Amino acid sequence: MSEIGLLRVNRDRLRTDLVRLAEIGAYDDAPTGLRGVRRLALTDEDAQARRQVIEWMREAGLVVRIDRIGNVYGRRAGIDDSMPCVLMGSHIDTVTSGGAFDGTLGVLGGIEVVRTFNDHNLRTLRPVEVGFFTEEEGVRFGVDMLGSSVTAGRLTLEFAHKLTDDSGASVSDELVRTGFDGPEPERRPIPHAYIECHIEQGPILAAAGVDVGIVTGVQSISWQRLELHGEASHAGATPIEHRKDAGVAAAAVILEIRRMCESGEFGGLRGTVGKLSMEPGSTNVVPSGVRMTIDLRNPDDDAMTAAEAHLAEFVSGLAAQHGVAGILERMAKTLVREFDPGVQALLAATADDLGLPYVVTMSGAGHDAQEIAAICPTAMVFVAGEYGGISHTPREYSNPAACGNGADLLANAIYRLASQPAG
Ligand code: GLV
Ligand code: MN
Ligand code: MN
């Protein structure tokens, strides 16, 4: 490749930063007995982590800018700085009980790539940028990949700004409160290419005995909110046949989703009810109301459409079966996204040059890359996780060698892309 041969990142430096960032928003997770990370988007913890990452970006010589949805980009000038940049990045917000690697590996790995270029006084033809996107998890404001989808133009800034969390705080208020209501236009200049390095969050790489994967695309994701309206009545005195029990209806929905997944009728459907609350919430009162979320994933768009239609029909049937009315409300939906074959091929050739065995796989999880893929050639590097690749829990863990190998692949692929002339 270059006059300096293949690049290797500083694994200790990357590890140190992953550990340090995980201290921001750290909490004691009772179920696992481990330290977890809780850094929901645009909370004080997220803001503190953002400031820390910006400091590291600046120390690496990057020029930082913030856009109107709070996405942050750090830029390293190119020899021809007028050329479209090569972008890398991910997110630093977490789920409520997260680990140290989800998203952060792509962002801190990106900064480590820049430091590695600096170590070698390596200038690139094209500018190189590292970014992190607002509310990738969707846990706080209900829409996943929020910042990247606004940047890519799938969602409008106005829509995103008006979203509220459970306490009624809006995205725009929280951007202002945390100081991340940047001045830059949310529709950023189109990059030459984007690569996101991310932990796999599943078992495929570990089962194949490899540290890295090349990602072909991301499956469809459907998020809905379901409200169930029954009737509160006395737990002891109301005969079973007279009840309009929203809790029983909720249980029926949860079990139907599992049945749908196991039946094979909807392809490779995966379904999860991860959030549920009951009203009035008393031991001795039949529940009158339930609010719950439904997360469906499917590697096939038609099978996803069929699954959503079946679920809607099942929910309408709750009135006749349980005397409970159901209202489904769309939170978010993304279609299957296929990544750019050219960037995947470049990653494969780079992995071969590095002597890194890899698997080629679709992503089970959603990623900012699926949004950025709408505006420029995009692909992802996966890094294997321990314990079957378990993630969205403090048990999430990728060892230093796997993270280092993923970052090496990122560094060399980014260097190659950033060396590509126009045309
Ligand atoms: C993002 O982590 C997702 O929900 O897939
Ligand atoms: Mn992630
Ligand atoms: Mn995640």
JSON list of N, CA and C and ligand atoms in Angstrom, two decimals, residues 91 102-103 136 198, ligand 2:
[
{"chain": "A", "resi": 91, "resn": "HIS", "atom": "N", "xyz": [-21.59, 5.79, 17.24]},
{"chain": "A", "resi": 91, "resn": "HIS", "atom": "CA", "xyz": [-22.34, 6.55, 18.25]},
{"chain": "A", "resi": 91, "resn": "HIS", "atom": "C", "xyz": [-21.73, 6.31, 19.62]},
{"chain": "A", "resi": 102, "resn": "ASP", "atom": "N", "xyz": [-20.38, -0.97, 22.40]},
{"chain": "A", "resi": 102, "resn": "ASP", "atom": "CA", "xyz": [-21.41, -0.71, 21.38]},
{"chain": "A", "resi": 102, "resn": "ASP", "atom": "C", "xyz": [-21.31, 0.74, 20.92]},
{"chain": "A", "resi": 103, "resn": "GLY", "atom": "N", "xyz": [-20.92, 0.95, 19.68]},
{"chain": "A", "resi": 103, "resn": "GLY", "atom": "CA", "xyz": [-20.81, 2.30, 19.13]},
{"chain": "A", "resi": 103, "resn": "GLY", "atom": "C", "xyz": [-19.47, 2.94, 19.41]},
{"chain": "A", "resi": 136, "resn": "GLU", "atom": "N", "xyz": [-28.42, 7.16, 18.48]},
{"chain": "A", "resi": 136, "resn": "GLU", "atom": "CA", "xyz": [-28.46, 5.97, 17.62]},
{"chain": "A", "resi": 136, "resn": "GLU", "atom": "C", "xyz": [-29.36, 4.92, 18.23]},
{"chain": "A", "resi": 198, "resn": "HIS", "atom": "N", "xyz": [-17.75, -1.73, 14.27]},
{"chain": "A", "resi": 198, "resn": "HIS", "atom": "CA", "xyz": [-18.72, -1.93, 15.37]},
{"chain": "A", "resi": 198, "resn": "HIS", "atom": "C", "xyz": [-18.61, -3.36, 15.87]},
{"chain": "B", "resi": 2, "resn": "MN", "atom": "MN", "xyz": [-24.43, 0.36, 18.16]}
]
